[in-house]
Amino acid sequence: QVSSSEYRVASRWHLATKNGPKAYRLPRRTYFLGGAIRWGGWGKDRQLRFFKKGAAWFDEGRRVHEGAVARGPVGDLDVLIEHDSYPDLASYFQKMNSYTRLAAEDLRGRPRASPALRLLVLPPWIFVRMAVLRLGVLDGWRGLLLAGLSALNEAVKDFRACGNVMRDHDRGRLP
C-alpha cells in the first residue's frame, strides 16, 4: 500500500519532467506476522513500481518474485510502500506451497548442483545468512522465524525439483 496523496503528488511531478527517468524504485517496508521486518535482507529493498507507460514491463520469464524491468535510467523516490506480505502463518504456508511448486517447475531441465548437496548446504546457509549475517535476529522472534521459514522454503523447493527430476527419469525424459 502507498499513500494515495503521496503517490499522486510524486507521479505528477516526476513523470511530467521530460529529461528525468521514466521509471522509479520505491522503498518497501515488509510486515511479517504483524510486525515490520527491518533486517535479514528484507529491510532495505526497493521495488520498481512506478513508471511511465512503455518505460518498463514485468518480466514474464519469472513466475515467482517477478519484477519490473526498466528501459533506460531508473530514479529513486521516497514514497514508502507498506507491504503486509504474511499477516499469519496460514498465508505464509499457502504462498510457500504455490511458490515452491512454481520455482521447482521453473528449474526443470536446468543444470544444477547435486540435490543432496543443495539440501545439506543451502537451507542452513540461508538461515545463517538471514539471521546472523544480515542481522535478522534484531527483528526478534519474527526475524528468527522468517529465517527458519526461508530455509524451509528452499528445502521444499529442492525436494520438489528433485521429485520432478525423478518423475522425468521414470517417464524416459532423462537418461
PDB file of C-alpha atoms in Angstrom:
ATOM      1  CA  GLN A   1       0.000   0.000   0.000  1.00  0.00           C
ATOM      2  CA  VAL A   2       1.173   3.509  -0.811  1.00  0.00           C
ATOM      3  CA  SER A   3      -0.443   6.682   0.482  1.00  0.00           C
ATOM      4  CA  SER A   4      -2.598   7.826  -2.424  1.00  0.00           C
ATOM      5  CA  SER A   5      -1.880  11.527  -1.851  1.00  0.00           C
ATOM      6  CA  GLU A   6       1.914  10.968  -1.771  1.00  0.00           C
ATOM      7  CA  TYR A   7       1.665   8.802  -4.864  1.00  0.00           C
ATOM      8  CA  ARG A   8      -0.383  11.367  -6.823  1.00  0.00           C
ATOM      9  CA  VAL A   9       1.981  14.228  -5.995  1.00  0.00           C
ATOM     10  CA  ALA A  10       5.059  12.174  -6.886  1.00  0.00           C
ATOM     11  CA  SER A  11       3.565  10.836 -10.091  1.00  0.00           C
ATOM     12  CA  ARG A  12       2.533  14.257 -11.415  1.00  0.00           C
ATOM     13  CA  TRP A  13       5.862  15.856 -10.669  1.00  0.00           C
ATOM     14  CA  HIS A  14       8.301  13.089 -11.639  1.00  0.00           C
ATOM     15  CA  LEU A  15       6.633  11.713 -14.726  1.00  0.00           C
ATOM     16  CA  ALA A  16       5.947  15.210 -16.035  1.00  0.00           C
ATOM     17  CA  THR A  17       9.661  16.014 -16.231  1.00  0.00           C
ATOM     18  CA  LYS A  18      10.886  15.464 -19.778  1.00  0.00           C
ATOM     19  CA  ASN A  19      14.561  14.794 -19.160  1.00  0.00           C
ATOM     20  CA  GLY A  20      14.395  12.722 -15.974  1.00  0.00           C
ATOM     21  CA  PRO A  21      13.969   8.982 -15.547  1.00  0.00           C
ATOM     22  CA  LYS A  22      10.729   7.440 -16.745  1.00  0.00           C
ATOM     23  CA  ALA A  23      10.853   4.662 -14.128  1.00  0.00           C
ATOM     24  CA  TYR A  24      11.352   4.801 -10.359  1.00  0.00           C
ATOM     25  CA  ARG A  25      12.132   2.448  -7.490  1.00  0.00           C
ATOM     26  CA  LEU A  26      10.220   2.900  -4.247  1.00  0.00           C
ATOM     27  CA  PRO A  27      11.330   1.748  -0.785  1.00  0.00           C
ATOM     28  CA  ARG A  28       9.274  -1.095   0.639  1.00  0.00           C
ATOM     29  CA  ARG A  29       8.611  -1.899   4.287  1.00  0.00           C
ATOM     30  CA  THR A  30       7.568  -5.518   4.635  1.00  0.00           C
ATOM     31  CA  TYR A  31       5.440  -6.807   7.501  1.00  0.00           C
ATOM     32  CA  PHE A  32       5.569 -10.383   8.751  1.00  0.00           C
ATOM     33  CA  LEU A  33       3.015 -11.652  11.288  1.00  0.00           C
ATOM     34  CA  GLY A  34       2.027  -8.111  12.218  1.00  0.00           C
ATOM     35  CA  GLY A  35       5.485  -6.594  12.671  1.00  0.00           C
ATOM     36  CA  ALA A  36       7.803  -4.664  10.370  1.00  0.00           C
ATOM     37  CA  ILE A  37      10.888  -6.551   9.196  1.00  0.00           C
ATOM     38  CA  ARG A  38      13.892  -4.249   9.038  1.00  0.00           C
ATOM     39  CA  TRP A  39      16.742  -6.774   8.912  1.00  0.00           C
ATOM     40  CA  GLY A  40      17.563 -10.176   7.462  1.00  0.00           C
ATOM     41  CA  GLY A  41      17.784  -8.826   3.924  1.00  0.00           C
ATOM     42  CA  TRP A  42      14.189  -7.621   3.797  1.00  0.00           C
ATOM     43  CA  GLY A  43      14.602  -4.207   5.354  1.00  0.00           C
ATOM     44  CA  LYS A  44      16.164  -2.088   2.678  1.00  0.00           C
ATOM     45  CA  ASP A  45      14.725  -3.323  -0.581  1.00  0.00           C
ATOM     46  CA  ARG A  46      13.392  -1.047  -3.294  1.00  0.00           C
ATOM     47  CA  GLN A  47      10.901  -2.127  -5.912  1.00  0.00           C
ATOM     48  CA  LEU A  48      10.491  -0.787  -9.432  1.00  0.00           C
ATOM     49  CA  ARG A  49       6.789   0.024  -9.204  1.00  0.00           C
ATOM     50  CA  PHE A  50       6.374   3.459 -10.652  1.00  0.00           C
ATOM     51  CA  PHE A  51       6.899   4.049 -14.379  1.00  0.00           C
ATOM     52  CA  LYS A  52       5.563   5.751 -17.439  1.00  0.00           C
ATOM     53  CA  LYS A  53       3.696   3.512 -19.878  1.00  0.00           C
ATOM     54  CA  GLY A  54       6.202   1.751 -22.129  1.00  0.00           C
ATOM     55  CA  ALA A  55       9.209   2.632 -19.939  1.00  0.00           C
ATOM     56  CA  ALA A  56       9.107  -0.675 -18.029  1.00  0.00           C
ATOM     57  CA  TRP A  57       7.409  -4.065 -18.098  1.00  0.00           C
ATOM     58  CA  PHE A  58       7.015  -7.078 -15.853  1.00  0.00           C
ATOM     59  CA  ASP A  59       9.383  -9.962 -16.578  1.00  0.00           C
ATOM     60  CA  GLU A  60       7.178 -12.771 -17.915  1.00  0.00           C
ATOM     61  CA  GLY A  61      10.016 -15.307 -17.648  1.00  0.00           C
ATOM     62  CA  ARG A  62       9.834 -15.447 -13.857  1.00  0.00           C
ATOM     63  CA  ARG A  63       6.698 -16.777 -12.249  1.00  0.00           C
ATOM     64  CA  VAL A  64       7.971 -16.419  -8.685  1.00  0.00           C
ATOM     65  CA  HIS A  65       9.067 -12.998  -7.424  1.00  0.00           C
ATOM     66  CA  GLU A  66       8.576 -11.433 -10.809  1.00  0.00           C
ATOM     67  CA  GLY A  67       9.793  -7.906 -11.104  1.00  0.00           C
ATOM     68  CA  ALA A  68       9.562  -4.929 -13.376  1.00  0.00           C
ATOM     69  CA  VAL A  69      12.358  -4.302 -15.858  1.00  0.00           C
ATOM     70  CA  ALA A  70      13.046  -0.742 -16.994  1.00  0.00           C
ATOM     71  CA  ARG A  71      14.180   0.552 -20.338  1.00  0.00           C
ATOM     72  CA  GLY A  72      16.542   3.440 -19.672  1.00  0.00           C
ATOM     73  CA  PRO A  73      17.619   5.202 -16.481  1.00  0.00           C
ATOM     74  CA  VAL A  74      15.850   4.490 -13.205  1.00  0.00           C
ATOM     75  CA  GLY A  75      15.370   7.006 -10.397  1.00  0.00           C
ATOM     76  CA  ASP A  76      14.545   6.595  -6.729  1.00  0.00           C
ATOM     77  CA  LEU A  77      11.518   8.059  -4.961  1.00  0.00           C
ATOM     78  CA  ASP A  78      10.976   8.171  -1.228  1.00  0.00           C
ATOM     79  CA  VAL A  79       7.303   7.184  -1.324  1.00  0.00           C
ATOM     80  CA  LEU A  80       7.114   4.185   1.002  1.00  0.00           C
ATOM     81  CA  ILE A  81       5.276   1.004   0.009  1.00  0.00           C
ATOM     82  CA  GLU A  82       3.796  -0.742   3.080  1.00  0.00           C
ATOM     83  CA  HIS A  83       3.715  -4.449   2.184  1.00  0.00           C
ATOM     84  CA  ASP A  84       1.905  -6.825   4.547  1.00  0.00           C
ATOM     85  CA  SER A  85       3.083  -9.966   2.807  1.00  0.00           C
ATOM     86  CA  TYR A  86       2.308 -12.523   5.512  1.00  0.00           C
ATOM     87  CA  PRO A  87      -0.300 -11.479   8.100  1.00  0.00           C
ATOM     88  CA  ASP A  88      -0.405 -15.029   9.529  1.00  0.00           C
ATOM     89  CA  LEU A  89       1.328 -18.403   9.195  1.00  0.00           C
ATOM     90  CA  ALA A  90      -1.502 -19.836   7.100  1.00  0.00           C
ATOM     91  CA  SER A  91      -0.839 -17.203   4.422  1.00  0.00           C
ATOM     92  CA  TYR A  92       2.902 -17.941   4.581  1.00  0.00           C
ATOM     93  CA  PHE A  93       2.410 -21.674   4.039  1.00  0.00           C
ATOM     94  CA  GLN A  94      -0.164 -21.099   1.305  1.00  0.00           C
ATOM     95  CA  LYS A  95       2.277 -18.901  -0.621  1.00  0.00           C
ATOM     96  CA  MET A  96       5.158 -21.252   0.123  1.00  0.00           C
ATOM     97  CA  ASN A  97       3.208 -24.148  -1.362  1.00  0.00           C
ATOM     98  CA  SER A  98       2.457 -22.192  -4.515  1.00  0.00           C
ATOM     99  CA  TYR A  99       5.891 -20.563  -4.883  1.00  0.00           C
ATOM    100  CA  THR A 100       7.909 -23.739  -4.306  1.00  0.00           C
ATOM    101  CA  ARG A 101       5.818 -25.628  -6.855  1.00  0.00           C
ATOM    102  CA  LEU A 102       6.308 -22.903  -9.482  1.00  0.00           C
ATOM    103  CA  ALA A 103      10.017 -22.474  -8.682  1.00  0.00           C
ATOM    104  CA  ALA A 104      10.614 -26.236  -8.943  1.00  0.00           C
ATOM    105  CA  GLU A 105       8.858 -26.251 -12.335  1.00  0.00           C
ATOM    106  CA  ASP A 106      10.992 -23.316 -13.493  1.00  0.00           C
ATOM    107  CA  LEU A 107      14.130 -25.273 -12.536  1.00  0.00           C
ATOM    108  CA  ARG A 108      13.114 -28.267 -14.661  1.00  0.00           C
ATOM    109  CA  GLY A 109      15.769 -29.011 -17.262  1.00  0.00           C
ATOM    110  CA  ARG A 110      18.332 -26.560 -15.880  1.00  0.00           C
ATOM    111  CA  PRO A 111      21.735 -27.896 -14.843  1.00  0.00           C
ATOM    112  CA  ARG A 112      22.103 -27.692 -11.065  1.00  0.00           C
ATOM    113  CA  ALA A 113      24.325 -28.945  -8.279  1.00  0.00           C
ATOM    114  CA  SER A 114      23.501 -32.287  -6.700  1.00  0.00           C
ATOM    115  CA  PRO A 115      20.100 -32.110  -4.961  1.00  0.00           C
ATOM    116  CA  ALA A 116      21.534 -33.865  -1.894  1.00  0.00           C
ATOM    117  CA  LEU A 117      24.349 -31.334  -1.665  1.00  0.00           C
ATOM    118  CA  ARG A 118      21.907 -28.451  -2.095  1.00  0.00           C
ATOM    119  CA  LEU A 119      19.658 -29.846   0.659  1.00  0.00           C
ATOM    120  CA  LEU A 120      22.591 -30.213   3.055  1.00  0.00           C
ATOM    121  CA  VAL A 121      24.184 -26.830   2.388  1.00  0.00           C
ATOM    122  CA  LEU A 122      21.602 -24.272   1.258  1.00  0.00           C
ATOM    123  CA  PRO A 123      18.915 -24.317   3.976  1.00  0.00           C
ATOM    124  CA  PRO A 124      21.408 -23.888   6.853  1.00  0.00           C
ATOM    125  CA  TRP A 125      23.270 -21.242   4.830  1.00  0.00           C
ATOM    126  CA  ILE A 126      20.048 -19.294   4.204  1.00  0.00           C
ATOM    127  CA  PHE A 127      19.228 -19.340   7.911  1.00  0.00           C
ATOM    128  CA  VAL A 128      22.719 -18.170   8.945  1.00  0.00           C
ATOM    129  CA  ARG A 129      22.816 -15.516   6.221  1.00  0.00           C
ATOM    130  CA  MET A 130      19.414 -14.053   7.165  1.00  0.00           C
ATOM    131  CA  ALA A 131      19.528 -14.449  10.958  1.00  0.00           C
ATOM    132  CA  VAL A 132      23.191 -13.700  11.638  1.00  0.00           C
ATOM    133  CA  LEU A 133      24.996 -12.087   8.701  1.00  0.00           C
ATOM    134  CA  ARG A 134      22.086  -9.828   7.728  1.00  0.00           C
ATOM    135  CA  LEU A 135      21.124  -9.300  11.375  1.00  0.00           C
ATOM    136  CA  GLY A 136      17.607 -10.782  11.193  1.00  0.00           C
ATOM    137  CA  VAL A 137      17.974 -11.593  14.877  1.00  0.00           C
ATOM    138  CA  LEU A 138      17.465  -7.852  15.537  1.00  0.00           C
ATOM    139  CA  ASP A 139      13.841  -8.310  14.419  1.00  0.00           C
ATOM    140  CA  GLY A 140      13.408 -10.672  17.382  1.00  0.00           C
ATOM    141  CA  TRP A 141      11.332 -13.817  17.129  1.00  0.00           C
ATOM    142  CA  ARG A 142       9.853 -12.662  13.791  1.00  0.00           C
ATOM    143  CA  GLY A 143      13.313 -12.355  12.252  1.00  0.00           C
ATOM    144  CA  LEU A 144      14.404 -15.758  13.508  1.00  0.00           C
ATOM    145  CA  LEU A 145      11.161 -17.405  12.420  1.00  0.00           C
ATOM    146  CA  LEU A 146      11.388 -15.772   8.995  1.00  0.00           C
ATOM    147  CA  ALA A 147      14.979 -17.002   8.578  1.00  0.00           C
ATOM    148  CA  GLY A 148      13.916 -20.532   9.544  1.00  0.00           C
ATOM    149  CA  LEU A 149      10.910 -20.498   7.237  1.00  0.00           C
ATOM    150  CA  SER A 150      13.047 -19.152   4.384  1.00  0.00           C
ATOM    151  CA  ALA A 151      15.443 -22.064   4.900  1.00  0.00           C
ATOM    152  CA  LEU A 152      12.494 -24.466   4.915  1.00  0.00           C
ATOM    153  CA  ASN A 153      11.189 -22.843   1.735  1.00  0.00           C
ATOM    154  CA  GLU A 154      14.498 -23.582  -0.020  1.00  0.00           C
ATOM    155  CA  ALA A 155      14.447 -27.199   1.161  1.00  0.00           C
ATOM    156  CA  VAL A 156      10.865 -27.733  -0.039  1.00  0.00           C
ATOM    157  CA  LYS A 157      11.707 -26.206  -3.425  1.00  0.00           C
ATOM    158  CA  ASP A 158      14.694 -28.543  -3.802  1.00  0.00           C
ATOM    159  CA  PHE A 159      12.674 -31.587  -2.706  1.00  0.00           C
ATOM    160  CA  ARG A 160      10.081 -30.711  -5.328  1.00  0.00           C
ATOM    161  CA  ALA A 161      12.714 -30.132  -8.003  1.00  0.00           C
ATOM    162  CA  CYS A 162      14.283 -33.481  -7.115  1.00  0.00           C
ATOM    163  CA  GLY A 163      10.855 -35.128  -7.392  1.00  0.00           C
ATOM    164  CA  ASN A 164      10.410 -33.577 -10.841  1.00  0.00           C
ATOM    165  CA  VAL A 165      13.783 -34.993 -11.944  1.00  0.00           C
ATOM    166  CA  MET A 166      12.860 -38.470 -10.679  1.00  0.00           C
ATOM    167  CA  ARG A 167       9.465 -38.347 -12.428  1.00  0.00           C
ATOM    168  CA  ASP A 168      11.080 -37.178 -15.671  1.00  0.00           C
ATOM    169  CA  HIS A 169      13.628 -40.002 -15.408  1.00  0.00           C
ATOM    170  CA  ASP A 170      10.904 -42.600 -14.775  1.00  0.00           C
ATOM    171  CA  ARG A 171       8.947 -41.319 -17.782  1.00  0.00           C
ATOM    172  CA  GLY A 172      12.008 -41.630 -20.032  1.00  0.00           C
ATOM    173  CA  ARG A 173      12.565 -37.898 -20.435  1.00  0.00           C
ATOM    174  CA  LEU A 174      16.026 -38.101 -18.856  1.00  0.00           C
ATOM    175  CA  PRO A 175      18.872 -40.615 -19.276  1.00  0.00           C
TER     176      PRO A 175
END
